[in-house]
mmCIF file of C-alpha atoms in Angstrom:
data_model
loop_
_atom_site.group_PDB
_atom_site.id
_atom_site.type_symbol
_atom_site.label_atom_id
_atom_site.label_comp_id
_atom_site.label_asym_id
_atom_site.label_seq_id
_atom_site.Cartn_x
_atom_site.Cartn_y
_atom_site.Cartn_z
ATOM 1 C CA MET A 1 -137.804 -112.937 -55.927
ATOM 2 C CA PHE A 2 -136.681 -110.750 -53.014
ATOM 3 C CA ARG A 3 -135.287 -112.312 -49.863
ATOM 4 C CA PRO A 4 -136.129 -110.818 -46.470
ATOM 5 C CA LEU A 5 -133.182 -109.039 -44.883
ATOM 6 C CA ILE A 6 -132.861 -107.164 -41.643
ATOM 7 C CA ARG A 7 -132.099 -103.444 -41.788
ATOM 8 C CA THR A 8 -128.513 -103.904 -40.731
ATOM 9 C CA GLN A 9 -127.879 -106.298 -43.622
ATOM 10 C CA GLN A 10 -129.492 -103.931 -46.106
ATOM 11 C CA ARG A 11 -127.466 -100.978 -44.844
ATOM 12 C CA VAL A 12 -124.228 -102.962 -44.951
ATOM 13 C CA ASP A 13 -124.919 -104.054 -48.544
ATOM 14 C CA ILE A 14 -125.663 -100.477 -49.643
ATOM 15 C CA VAL A 15 -122.551 -99.074 -47.947
ATOM 16 C CA VAL A 16 -120.333 -101.805 -49.397
ATOM 17 C CA ALA A 17 -121.799 -101.239 -52.874
ATOM 18 C CA ALA A 18 -121.294 -97.469 -52.614
ATOM 19 C CA LEU A 19 -117.673 -97.853 -51.510
ATOM 20 C CA PHE A 20 -117.024 -100.383 -54.265
ATOM 21 C CA GLY A 21 -118.606 -98.059 -56.832
ATOM 22 C CA LEU A 22 -116.387 -95.147 -55.761
ATOM 23 C CA PHE A 23 -113.294 -97.371 -55.867
ATOM 24 C CA ALA A 24 -114.177 -98.799 -59.291
ATOM 25 C CA LEU A 25 -114.960 -95.325 -60.682
ATOM 26 C CA ALA A 26 -111.676 -93.892 -59.433
ATOM 27 C CA ALA A 27 -109.731 -96.845 -60.839
ATOM 28 C CA THR A 28 -111.511 -96.526 -64.176
ATOM 29 C CA LEU A 29 -110.715 -92.814 -64.466
ATOM 30 C CA ILE A 30 -107.061 -93.456 -63.585
ATOM 31 C CA LEU A 31 -106.788 -96.144 -66.242
ATOM 32 C CA TRP A 32 -108.620 -93.938 -68.748
ATOM 33 C CA THR A 33 -106.281 -90.987 -68.305
ATOM 34 C CA SER A 34 -103.011 -92.928 -67.984
ATOM 35 C CA SER A 35 -103.499 -95.427 -70.799
ATOM 36 C CA GLY A 36 -102.795 -94.484 -74.366
ATOM 37 C CA VAL A 37 -104.922 -97.322 -75.736
ATOM 38 C CA ARG A 38 -108.132 -96.444 -77.529
ATOM 39 C CA TRP A 39 -111.182 -97.581 -75.522
ATOM 40 C CA GLY A 40 -114.042 -99.267 -77.327
ATOM 41 C CA VAL A 41 -115.359 -99.211 -80.851
ATOM 42 C CA VAL A 42 -117.389 -96.070 -80.209
ATOM 43 C CA ASP A 43 -116.445 -92.463 -79.642
ATOM 44 C CA GLU A 44 -114.176 -91.922 -76.639
ATOM 45 C CA ARG A 45 -116.691 -89.695 -74.877
ATOM 46 C CA VAL A 46 -119.429 -92.258 -75.397
ATOM 47 C CA ALA A 47 -117.096 -94.983 -74.161
ATOM 48 C CA ALA A 48 -116.327 -92.936 -71.028
ATOM 49 C CA VAL A 49 -120.027 -92.437 -70.307
ATOM 50 C CA VAL A 50 -120.711 -96.141 -70.856
ATOM 51 C CA ALA A 51 -117.837 -97.089 -68.541
ATOM 52 C CA VAL A 52 -119.213 -94.830 -65.775
ATOM 53 C CA LEU A 53 -122.734 -96.217 -66.243
ATOM 54 C CA LEU A 54 -121.466 -99.794 -66.180
ATOM 55 C CA THR A 55 -119.629 -99.033 -62.940
ATOM 56 C CA ALA A 56 -122.846 -97.691 -61.403
ATOM 57 C CA VAL A 57 -124.844 -100.678 -62.645
ATOM 58 C CA SER A 58 -122.287 -103.085 -61.197
ATOM 59 C CA ALA A 59 -122.565 -101.281 -57.848
ATOM 60 C CA VAL A 60 -126.349 -101.699 -57.982
ATOM 61 C CA ALA A 61 -125.959 -105.432 -58.681
ATOM 62 C CA LEU A 62 -123.592 -105.637 -55.728
ATOM 63 C CA ALA A 63 -126.134 -103.915 -53.476
ATOM 64 C CA LEU A 64 -128.883 -106.349 -54.575
ATOM 65 C CA ARG A 65 -126.803 -109.515 -54.432
ATOM 66 C CA ARG A 66 -128.288 -110.797 -51.146
ATOM 67 C CA ARG A 67 -131.687 -109.171 -51.496
ATOM 68 C CA SER A 68 -132.301 -110.726 -54.921
ATOM 69 C CA PRO A 69 -129.503 -112.965 -56.293
ATOM 70 C CA ALA A 70 -131.471 -113.615 -59.496
ATOM 71 C CA LEU A 71 -131.913 -109.910 -60.247
ATOM 72 C CA ALA A 72 -128.256 -109.195 -59.441
ATOM 73 C CA LEU A 73 -127.180 -111.961 -61.839
ATOM 74 C CA ALA A 74 -129.438 -110.617 -64.584
ATOM 75 C CA ILE A 75 -128.090 -107.081 -64.111
ATOM 76 C CA SER A 76 -124.512 -108.395 -64.282
ATOM 77 C CA TRP A 77 -125.208 -110.244 -67.531
ATOM 78 C CA GLY A 78 -126.854 -107.158 -69.028
ATOM 79 C CA ALA A 79 -123.866 -104.998 -68.094
ATOM 80 C CA ALA A 80 -121.455 -107.576 -69.577
ATOM 81 C CA LEU A 81 -123.347 -107.656 -72.876
ATOM 82 C CA VAL A 82 -123.325 -103.850 -73.107
ATOM 83 C CA GLN A 83 -119.607 -103.808 -72.303
ATOM 84 C CA MET A 84 -118.828 -106.317 -75.044
ATOM 85 C CA ALA A 85 -121.109 -104.553 -77.526
ATOM 86 C CA THR A 86 -119.258 -101.259 -77.063
ATOM 87 C CA GLY A 87 -115.867 -102.964 -77.192
ATOM 88 C CA LEU A 88 -114.728 -101.775 -73.788
ATOM 89 C CA PRO A 89 -111.814 -103.598 -72.155
ATOM 90 C CA PRO A 90 -112.148 -105.266 -68.724
ATOM 91 C CA LEU A 91 -113.162 -102.722 -66.088
ATOM 92 C CA PRO A 92 -112.521 -102.673 -62.329
ATOM 93 C CA ALA A 93 -116.298 -102.861 -61.888
ATOM 94 C CA ASN A 94 -116.231 -106.383 -63.351
ATOM 95 C CA LEU A 95 -114.954 -107.648 -59.994
ATOM 96 C CA ALA A 96 -118.542 -107.410 -58.710
ATOM 97 C CA ILE A 97 -119.420 -110.578 -60.650
ATOM 98 C CA PHE A 98 -117.490 -112.673 -58.121
ATOM 99 C CA ALA A 99 -119.706 -111.467 -55.260
ATOM 100 C CA VAL A 100 -122.819 -111.985 -57.380
ATOM 101 C CA LEU A 101 -121.865 -115.579 -58.242
ATOM 102 C CA TYR A 102 -121.154 -116.239 -54.559
ATOM 103 C CA THR A 103 -124.633 -115.102 -53.498
ATOM 104 C CA THR A 104 -126.394 -117.016 -56.291
ATOM 105 C CA ALA A 105 -124.873 -120.211 -54.885
ATOM 106 C CA ALA A 106 -125.262 -119.288 -51.201
ATOM 107 C CA TYR A 107 -128.736 -117.708 -51.103
ATOM 108 C CA GLY A 108 -130.439 -118.273 -54.459
ATOM 109 C CA THR A 109 -133.251 -120.686 -55.190
ATOM 110 C CA ARG A 110 -132.492 -123.995 -56.853
ATOM 111 C CA ARG A 111 -132.880 -122.471 -60.318
ATOM 112 C CA VAL A 112 -130.720 -119.468 -59.443
ATOM 113 C CA PHE A 113 -128.154 -121.827 -57.898
ATOM 114 C CA TRP A 114 -127.667 -123.694 -61.173
ATOM 115 C CA ALA A 115 -128.017 -120.510 -63.201
ATOM 116 C CA GLY A 116 -125.004 -119.176 -61.314
ATOM 117 C CA PHE A 117 -123.051 -122.336 -62.153
ATOM 118 C CA ALA A 118 -123.936 -122.023 -65.832
ATOM 119 C CA SER A 119 -123.073 -118.313 -65.735
ATOM 120 C CA ALA A 120 -119.613 -119.101 -64.376
ATOM 121 C CA LEU A 121 -118.859 -121.382 -67.322
ATOM 122 C CA GLY A 122 -120.702 -119.223 -69.846
ATOM 123 C CA GLY A 123 -119.062 -116.056 -68.558
ATOM 124 C CA ALA A 124 -115.623 -117.656 -68.817
ATOM 125 C CA ALA A 125 -116.327 -118.710 -72.409
ATOM 126 C CA ALA A 126 -117.706 -115.266 -73.356
ATOM 127 C CA MET A 127 -114.735 -113.504 -71.737
ATOM 128 C CA THR A 128 -112.266 -115.748 -73.553
ATOM 129 C CA LEU A 129 -113.939 -115.261 -76.922
ATOM 130 C CA TYR A 130 -114.153 -111.512 -76.400
ATOM 131 C CA LEU A 131 -110.460 -111.183 -75.536
ATOM 132 C CA ILE A 132 -108.838 -113.803 -77.800
ATOM 133 C CA VAL A 133 -110.935 -114.088 -80.958
ATOM 134 C CA PRO A 134 -109.981 -110.661 -82.464
ATOM 135 C CA GLY A 135 -106.291 -111.519 -82.210
ATOM 136 C CA PHE A 136 -106.965 -115.030 -83.481
ATOM 137 C CA VAL A 137 -108.671 -113.656 -86.606
ATOM 138 C CA GLN A 138 -105.743 -111.348 -87.279
ATOM 139 C CA VAL A 139 -103.149 -114.114 -86.859
ATOM 140 C CA ALA A 140 -105.163 -116.571 -88.915
ATOM 141 C CA GLY A 141 -104.950 -114.140 -91.808
ATOM 142 C CA ASP A 142 -101.147 -114.227 -91.576
ATOM 143 C CA ARG A 143 -101.248 -118.059 -91.738
ATOM 144 C CA GLU A 144 -98.280 -118.514 -89.446
ATOM 145 C CA PRO A 145 -98.619 -121.871 -87.617
ATOM 146 C CA SER A 146 -96.565 -120.746 -84.624
ATOM 147 C CA SER A 147 -98.756 -117.691 -84.059
ATOM 148 C CA VAL A 148 -101.943 -119.761 -84.395
ATOM 149 C CA ALA A 149 -100.654 -122.331 -81.904
ATOM 150 C CA THR A 150 -99.758 -119.574 -79.484
ATOM 151 C CA LEU A 151 -103.254 -118.087 -79.691
ATOM 152 C CA VAL A 152 -104.896 -121.492 -79.266
ATOM 153 C CA PHE A 153 -102.817 -122.042 -76.137
ATOM 154 C CA ALA A 154 -103.731 -118.552 -74.913
ATOM 155 C CA PHE A 155 -107.414 -119.277 -75.643
ATOM 156 C CA VAL A 156 -107.367 -122.495 -73.595
ATOM 157 C CA MET A 157 -105.432 -121.001 -70.697
ATOM 158 C CA THR A 158 -107.610 -117.891 -70.580
ATOM 159 C CA PHE A 159 -110.763 -120.000 -70.505
ATOM 160 C CA VAL A 160 -109.378 -122.309 -67.808
ATOM 161 C CA ALA A 161 -108.191 -119.424 -65.624
ATOM 162 C CA SER A 162 -111.461 -117.509 -66.020
ATOM 163 C CA ALA A 163 -113.582 -120.589 -65.331
ATOM 164 C CA LEU A 164 -111.565 -121.495 -62.245
ATOM 165 C CA ALA A 165 -111.795 -117.966 -60.859
ATOM 166 C CA LEU A 166 -115.545 -117.689 -61.427
ATOM 167 C CA LEU A 167 -116.259 -121.231 -60.260
ATOM 168 C CA LEU A 168 -114.208 -120.625 -57.118
ATOM 169 C CA ALA A 169 -116.560 -117.818 -56.072
ATOM 170 C CA TRP A 170 -119.568 -119.999 -56.918
ATOM 171 C CA THR A 171 -118.130 -123.010 -55.044
ATOM 172 C CA ILE A 172 -117.490 -120.972 -51.891
ATOM 173 C CA GLY A 173 -121.128 -119.869 -52.020
ATOM 174 C CA ALA A 174 -122.222 -123.496 -52.461
ATOM 175 C CA LEU A 175 -120.247 -124.487 -49.359
ATOM 176 C CA VAL A 176 -121.859 -121.663 -47.400
ATOM 177 C CA ARG A 177 -125.256 -122.836 -48.676
ATOM 178 C CA THR A 178 -124.519 -126.337 -47.371
ATOM 179 C CA GLY A 179 -123.547 -124.904 -43.999
ATOM 180 C CA ILE A 180 -126.738 -122.850 -43.847
ATOM 181 C CA ARG A 181 -128.859 -125.890 -44.705
ATOM 182 C CA ALA A 182 -127.044 -127.972 -42.089
ATOM 183 C CA ARG A 183 -127.609 -125.288 -39.453
ATOM 184 C CA GLU A 184 -131.286 -125.009 -40.383
ATOM 185 C CA ASN A 185 -131.682 -128.779 -40.203
ATOM 186 C CA TRP A 186 -129.949 -128.799 -36.822
ATOM 187 C CA HIS A 187 -132.244 -126.080 -35.501
ATOM 188 C CA ALA A 188 -135.274 -127.934 -36.897
ATOM 189 C CA GLN A 189 -134.082 -131.143 -35.237
ATOM 190 C CA GLN A 190 -133.529 -129.347 -31.940
ATOM 191 C CA LEU A 191 -137.006 -127.812 -32.157
ATOM 192 C CA ALA A 192 -138.589 -131.174 -32.973
ATOM 193 C CA GLU A 193 -136.745 -132.838 -30.084
ATOM 194 C CA ALA A 194 -137.802 -130.044 -27.729
ATOM 195 C CA GLU A 195 -141.420 -130.361 -28.860
ATOM 196 C CA ALA A 196 -141.280 -134.146 -28.475
ATOM 197 C CA ALA A 197 -139.786 -133.798 -24.992
ATOM 198 C CA ALA A 198 -142.432 -131.235 -24.043
ATOM 199 C CA GLU A 199 -145.180 -133.490 -25.365
ATOM 200 C CA ALA A 200 -143.761 -136.445 -23.457
ATOM 201 C CA GLN A 201 -143.611 -134.307 -20.324
ATOM 202 C CA ARG A 202 -147.209 -133.156 -20.791
ATOM 203 C CA THR A 203 -148.322 -136.745 -21.371
ATOM 204 C CA ARG A 204 -146.500 -137.941 -18.250
ATOM 205 C CA ILE A 205 -147.955 -135.164 -16.133
ATOM 206 C CA ALA A 206 -151.443 -135.798 -17.535
ATOM 207 C CA ARG A 207 -151.052 -139.491 -16.712
ATOM 208 C CA ASP A 208 -149.900 -138.707 -13.175
ATOM 209 C CA MET A 209 -152.692 -136.174 -12.756
ATOM 210 C CA HIS A 210 -155.256 -138.756 -13.825
ATOM 211 C CA ASP A 211 -153.849 -141.337 -11.422
ATOM 212 C CA VAL A 212 -153.786 -138.926 -8.474
ATOM 213 C CA VAL A 213 -157.157 -137.272 -9.047
ATOM 214 C CA ALA A 214 -159.068 -140.402 -10.067
ATOM 215 C CA HIS A 215 -157.875 -142.419 -7.095
ATOM 216 C CA SER A 216 -158.390 -139.615 -4.580
ATOM 217 C CA LEU A 217 -161.872 -138.801 -5.827
ATOM 218 C CA ALA A 218 -162.833 -142.480 -5.802
ATOM 219 C CA VAL A 219 -161.787 -142.715 -2.142
ATOM 220 C CA VAL A 220 -163.559 -139.463 -1.290
ATOM 221 C CA ILE A 221 -166.778 -140.557 -3.004
ATOM 222 C CA ALA A 222 -166.721 -143.950 -1.283
ATOM 223 C CA GLN A 223 -166.141 -142.345 2.117
ATOM 224 C CA ALA A 224 -168.818 -139.729 1.503
ATOM 225 C CA ASP A 225 -171.365 -142.375 0.560
ATOM 226 C CA GLY A 226 -170.505 -144.420 3.644
ATOM 227 C CA ALA A 227 -170.672 -141.370 5.906
ATOM 228 C CA ARG A 228 -174.036 -140.374 4.474
ATOM 229 C CA TYR A 229 -175.546 -143.812 5.199
ATOM 230 C CA ALA A 230 -173.893 -144.176 8.626
ATOM 231 C CA ALA A 231 -174.488 -140.625 9.878
ATOM 232 C CA ALA A 232 -177.703 -141.431 11.709
ATOM 233 C CA ALA A 233 -176.835 -144.895 13.048
ATOM 234 C CA ASP A 234 -173.141 -144.466 13.866
ATOM 235 C CA PRO A 235 -171.913 -140.839 14.207
ATOM 236 C CA ASP A 236 -168.386 -142.027 15.087
ATOM 237 C CA ALA A 237 -168.116 -143.874 11.769
ATOM 238 C CA ALA A 238 -169.266 -140.743 9.935
ATOM 239 C CA ALA A 239 -166.638 -138.653 11.710
ATOM 240 C CA SER A 240 -163.952 -141.197 10.822
ATOM 241 C CA ALA A 241 -165.051 -141.133 7.200
ATOM 242 C CA LEU A 242 -164.858 -137.354 7.131
ATOM 243 C CA GLY A 243 -161.346 -137.542 8.568
ATOM 244 C CA THR A 244 -160.310 -139.932 5.826
ATOM 245 C CA ILE A 245 -161.847 -137.616 3.217
ATOM 246 C CA SER A 246 -159.883 -134.685 4.627
ATOM 247 C CA GLN A 247 -156.612 -136.611 4.693
ATOM 248 C CA THR A 248 -157.084 -137.971 1.176
ATOM 249 C CA ALA A 249 -157.994 -134.568 -0.219
ATOM 250 C CA ARG A 250 -154.930 -132.924 1.361
ATOM 251 C CA ALA A 251 -152.624 -135.594 -0.062
ATOM 252 C CA ALA A 252 -154.200 -135.229 -3.499
ATOM 253 C CA LEU A 253 -153.867 -131.456 -3.312
ATOM 254 C CA ALA A 254 -150.156 -131.766 -2.500
ATOM 255 C CA ASP A 255 -149.630 -134.145 -5.436
ATOM 256 C CA VAL A 256 -151.538 -131.856 -7.807
ATOM 257 C CA ARG A 257 -149.479 -128.844 -6.694
ATOM 258 C CA MET A 258 -146.274 -130.761 -7.351
ATOM 259 C CA LEU A 259 -147.466 -131.732 -10.840
ATOM 260 C CA LEU A 260 -148.504 -128.166 -11.627
ATOM 261 C CA THR A 261 -145.064 -126.947 -10.519
ATOM 262 C CA GLN A 262 -143.442 -129.379 -12.932
ATOM 263 C CA LEU A 263 -145.770 -128.161 -15.668
ATOM 264 C CA ARG A 264 -144.873 -124.505 -15.096
ATOM 265 C CA HIS A 265 -141.119 -124.977 -14.813
ATOM 266 C CA THR A 266 -138.718 -127.085 -16.855
ATOM 267 C CA GLN A 267 -136.728 -128.816 -14.169
ATOM 268 C CA ALA A 268 -136.056 -132.208 -12.665
ATOM 269 C CA ASP A 269 -139.000 -134.349 -11.688
ATOM 270 C CA GLY A 270 -140.283 -134.036 -8.157
ATOM 271 C CA PRO A 271 -140.438 -136.947 -5.708
ATOM 272 C CA GLN A 272 -142.437 -139.890 -7.042
ATOM 273 C CA PRO A 273 -144.240 -142.611 -5.081
ATOM 274 C CA SER A 274 -142.403 -145.868 -4.450
ATOM 275 C CA LEU A 275 -143.074 -149.298 -2.968
ATOM 276 C CA ALA A 276 -142.798 -147.769 0.503
ATOM 277 C CA ASP A 277 -145.985 -145.789 -0.209
ATOM 278 C CA LEU A 278 -148.086 -148.875 -0.975
ATOM 279 C CA GLU A 279 -149.160 -149.324 2.656
ATOM 280 C CA GLN A 280 -150.624 -145.827 2.675
ATOM 281 C CA LEU A 281 -152.446 -146.650 -0.574
ATOM 282 C CA TYR A 282 -153.832 -149.853 0.947
ATOM 283 C CA ALA A 283 -154.964 -147.904 4.010
ATOM 284 C CA GLN A 284 -156.869 -145.399 1.882
ATOM 285 C CA VAL A 285 -158.644 -148.166 -0.014
ATOM 286 C CA ARG A 286 -159.515 -150.077 3.145
ATOM 287 C CA ALA A 287 -160.740 -146.857 4.757
ATOM 288 C CA ALA A 288 -163.147 -146.522 1.837
ATOM 289 C CA GLY A 289 -164.824 -149.768 2.954
ATOM 290 C CA VAL A 290 -163.085 -152.199 0.616
ATOM 291 C CA ASP A 291 -162.153 -155.675 1.794
ATOM 292 C CA LEU A 292 -158.602 -155.685 0.443
ATOM 293 C CA ALA A 293 -156.333 -158.728 0.597
ATOM 294 C CA VAL A 294 -152.669 -158.401 -0.404
ATOM 295 C CA GLU A 295 -150.426 -161.396 -1.060
ATOM 296 C CA VAL A 296 -146.710 -161.146 -1.897
ATOM 297 C CA ASP A 297 -145.052 -164.399 -2.989
ATOM 298 C CA PRO A 298 -142.170 -164.540 -3.571
ATOM 299 C CA MET A 299 -140.912 -161.482 -1.755
ATOM 300 C CA PRO A 300 -138.741 -158.889 -3.568
ATOM 301 C CA ARG A 301 -134.992 -159.452 -3.404
ATOM 302 C CA GLY A 302 -132.309 -156.857 -4.040
ATOM 303 C CA GLU A 303 -132.737 -153.282 -5.226
ATOM 304 C CA THR A 304 -135.664 -152.268 -7.390
ATOM 305 C CA ALA A 305 -135.295 -149.461 -9.922
ATOM 306 C CA ALA A 306 -137.213 -146.253 -9.177
ATOM 307 C CA SER A 307 -138.962 -146.364 -12.565
ATOM 308 C CA LEU A 308 -140.210 -149.909 -11.860
ATOM 309 C CA GLN A 309 -141.398 -148.914 -8.378
ATOM 310 C CA LEU A 310 -143.314 -145.971 -9.888
ATOM 311 C CA ALA A 311 -144.882 -148.195 -12.553
ATOM 312 C CA VAL A 312 -145.991 -150.771 -9.952
ATOM 313 C CA TYR A 313 -147.445 -148.085 -7.700
ATOM 314 C CA ARG A 314 -149.359 -146.289 -10.468
ATOM 315 C CA ILE A 315 -150.720 -149.493 -12.008
ATOM 316 C CA LEU A 316 -151.882 -150.708 -8.613
ATOM 317 C CA GLN A 317 -153.325 -147.291 -7.780
ATOM 318 C CA GLU A 318 -155.377 -147.219 -10.993
ATOM 319 C CA ALA A 319 -156.497 -150.825 -10.614
ATOM 320 C CA LEU A 320 -157.728 -150.176 -7.054
ATOM 321 C CA THR A 321 -159.396 -146.965 -8.232
ATOM 322 C CA ASN A 322 -161.298 -148.980 -10.841
ATOM 323 C CA ALA A 323 -162.240 -151.449 -8.130
ATOM 324 C CA LEU A 324 -163.698 -148.577 -6.081
ATOM 325 C CA ARG A 325 -165.549 -147.076 -9.021
ATOM 326 C CA HIS A 326 -166.835 -150.219 -10.698
ATOM 327 C CA GLY A 327 -166.838 -152.851 -7.935
ATOM 328 C CA ALA A 328 -169.982 -154.499 -6.559
ATOM 329 C CA VAL A 329 -172.017 -152.150 -4.369
ATOM 330 C CA GLY A 330 -174.007 -153.598 -1.515
ATOM 331 C CA ASP A 331 -176.658 -152.112 0.713
ATOM 332 C CA ARG A 332 -176.104 -148.657 2.234
ATOM 333 C CA GLY A 333 -173.042 -147.975 0.100
ATOM 334 C CA ALA A 334 -170.902 -150.846 1.401
ATOM 335 C CA ARG A 335 -168.624 -152.532 -1.104
ATOM 336 C CA GLY A 336 -169.519 -156.124 -1.850
ATOM 337 C CA GLY A 337 -166.879 -158.765 -2.484
ATOM 338 C CA ARG A 338 -163.182 -158.839 -1.840
ATOM 339 C CA VAL A 339 -160.415 -157.181 -3.861
ATOM 340 C CA ASP A 340 -157.328 -159.362 -4.188
ATOM 341 C CA VAL A 341 -153.844 -158.036 -4.928
ATOM 342 C CA ARG A 342 -151.088 -160.523 -5.635
ATOM 343 C CA PHE A 343 -147.385 -159.719 -6.172
ATOM 344 C CA SER A 344 -144.832 -162.181 -7.517
ATOM 345 C CA TRP A 345 -141.277 -160.810 -7.369
ATOM 346 C CA HIS A 346 -139.156 -163.062 -9.563
ATOM 347 C CA ASP A 347 -135.510 -162.441 -10.383
ATOM 348 C CA GLU A 348 -136.242 -161.362 -13.950
ATOM 349 C CA ARG A 349 -139.734 -159.893 -13.638
ATOM 350 C CA VAL A 350 -142.482 -158.816 -11.282
ATOM 351 C CA GLU A 351 -146.105 -159.853 -11.793
ATOM 352 C CA VAL A 352 -149.001 -157.824 -10.419
ATOM 353 C CA VAL A 353 -152.539 -159.251 -10.444
ATOM 354 C CA VAL A 354 -155.534 -157.300 -9.163
ATOM 355 C CA THR A 355 -158.949 -158.973 -9.055
ATOM 356 C CA ASN A 356 -162.162 -157.218 -8.065
ATOM 357 C CA PRO A 357 -165.896 -157.896 -8.429
ATOM 358 C CA ILE A 358 -167.864 -156.105 -11.121
ATOM 359 C CA GLY A 359 -170.949 -154.303 -9.832
ATOM 360 C CA ALA A 360 -174.338 -155.216 -11.211
ATOM 361 C CA ALA A 361 -174.903 -151.629 -12.272
ATOM 362 C CA ALA A 362 -171.641 -151.476 -14.170
ATOM 363 C CA ALA A 363 -171.078 -152.748 -17.668
ATOM 364 C CA PRO A 364 -168.595 -155.625 -17.949
ATOM 365 C CA ASP A 365 -166.185 -153.299 -19.661
ATOM 366 C CA GLY A 366 -166.957 -150.389 -17.412
ATOM 367 C CA ALA A 367 -163.375 -150.039 -16.291
ATOM 368 C CA ALA A 368 -162.231 -149.773 -19.882
ATOM 369 C CA ARG A 369 -163.954 -146.465 -20.400
ATOM 370 C CA GLY A 370 -161.910 -143.317 -20.127
ATOM 371 C CA HIS A 371 -158.134 -143.189 -19.753
ATOM 372 C CA GLY A 372 -157.577 -145.638 -16.891
ATOM 373 C CA LEU A 373 -156.619 -148.744 -18.852
ATOM 374 C CA ILE A 374 -154.721 -146.673 -21.411
ATOM 375 C CA GLY A 375 -152.656 -145.134 -18.625
ATOM 376 C CA MET A 376 -151.910 -148.511 -17.050
ATOM 377 C CA ARG A 377 -150.785 -149.970 -20.375
ATOM 378 C CA GLU A 378 -148.565 -146.946 -20.980
ATOM 379 C CA ARG A 379 -147.045 -147.381 -17.536
ATOM 380 C CA ALA A 380 -146.230 -151.011 -18.313
ATOM 381 C CA GLN A 381 -144.840 -150.214 -21.769
ATOM 382 C CA LEU A 382 -142.551 -147.507 -20.388
ATOM 383 C CA VAL A 383 -140.604 -150.123 -18.432
ATOM 384 C CA GLY A 384 -140.790 -152.735 -21.208
ATOM 385 C CA GLY A 385 -143.665 -154.750 -19.760
ATOM 386 C CA THR A 386 -147.168 -155.765 -20.764
ATOM 387 C CA LEU A 387 -150.601 -155.404 -19.199
ATOM 388 C CA GLU A 388 -153.868 -157.218 -19.788
ATOM 389 C CA ALA A 389 -157.191 -156.242 -18.278
ATOM 390 C CA GLY A 390 -160.757 -157.478 -18.644
ATOM 391 C CA PRO A 391 -163.573 -159.510 -17.095
ATOM 392 C CA ASP A 392 -162.882 -163.185 -16.425
ATOM 393 C CA GLY A 393 -166.432 -164.345 -17.164
ATOM 394 C CA ALA A 394 -167.175 -165.041 -13.505
ATOM 395 C CA GLY A 395 -168.285 -161.556 -12.513
ATOM 396 C CA ARG A 396 -164.793 -160.370 -11.675
ATOM 397 C CA PHE A 397 -162.451 -157.925 -13.379
ATOM 398 C CA VAL A 398 -158.758 -158.906 -13.600
ATOM 399 C CA VAL A 399 -155.754 -156.678 -14.223
ATOM 400 C CA ARG A 400 -152.549 -158.612 -14.892
ATOM 401 C CA ALA A 401 -149.201 -156.853 -15.457
ATOM 402 C CA ALA A 402 -145.804 -158.408 -16.163
ATOM 403 C CA LEU A 403 -142.908 -155.954 -15.766
ATOM 404 C CA PRO A 404 -139.256 -156.916 -16.400
ATOM 405 C CA ARG A 405 -137.006 -155.978 -13.502
ATOM 406 C CA GLU A 406 -133.998 -155.253 -15.714
ATOM 407 C CA GLY A 407 -136.211 -153.102 -18.012
ATOM 408 C CA GLY A 408 -136.992 -150.812 -15.139
ATOM 409 C CA ALA A 409 -133.396 -150.332 -14.108
#
């Protein structure tokens, strides 16, 4: 029933109501003393007290108009009924009804909103009846057609003028209500878009983090296993493996720091890997003991969009990581079988095919566990492409991606 308001709003409403009450009281006393017309159907002293009380009540309704539009409307109706019951003429305090009708339309609930509309029409009808009917009864007794016609015209015009004045205040409040709703919807839309953008950013960073960490750890594990087996027989090979581990770990640490910086600060993306970084990726995989063969036919022609280059790099990085983790393992940690990478750069699309053996200890769908395949499919979908991955029935796992070149532009 009561709307939350900040202290400043409450203080402003109270001050405005107090000033209005003083103005209405002063105007009422001036009219009372200067007018020779008898006020009300009750004793003059009683009428004066009622007029002062109605002025105070109207000021209270004005103070509550934003805090509780429904209560302010009810107080205004109660004051109007008392005023009509005592026969008092229109008072300066009656001007408060315009502010009350405005707030019922601007800030009231749905029921209060339509109650304010009905009050505008009902108040206009009650005001017209209260002012015109006594004169109409008197003229009707005289049975003069011209006087009756004049009063009927006055009745219609008074109702129309009162209804328009009251409905104008209500309509202005309704327009303000529409503006408030539009602003709230805009803020809600902005918040939803910000949350969606933040979620997309978190998803992208999580995907990049998975690609960086999974690949680097796969290389480190492969090198560590090879160094452990070769330590006794070939110390130089062990030292080379440790060097590769160090280099791979430093590169992964730099990538992770960049991703964490993007996560902490809302700013432009940092540098992303491109086709020029593929040779370094191949070198890391070969250093891990993998027999890697790369075939490019036909060769790329023209410029390639950065988003497409990133998608190709990340898909290939994850596919080679799966080959390291789930490929055939021979004696003393050596990788068994060859990993084939084939690129086909057509004018309208690029095709990437990665084929690797499946280790005997790994399930046929071993690479499908976790987030690796999900991440690769997301990478392909982001540039409008498709990706298929699975065993070919001959002990090999195949990743095949088709990425449109214009989709990555």
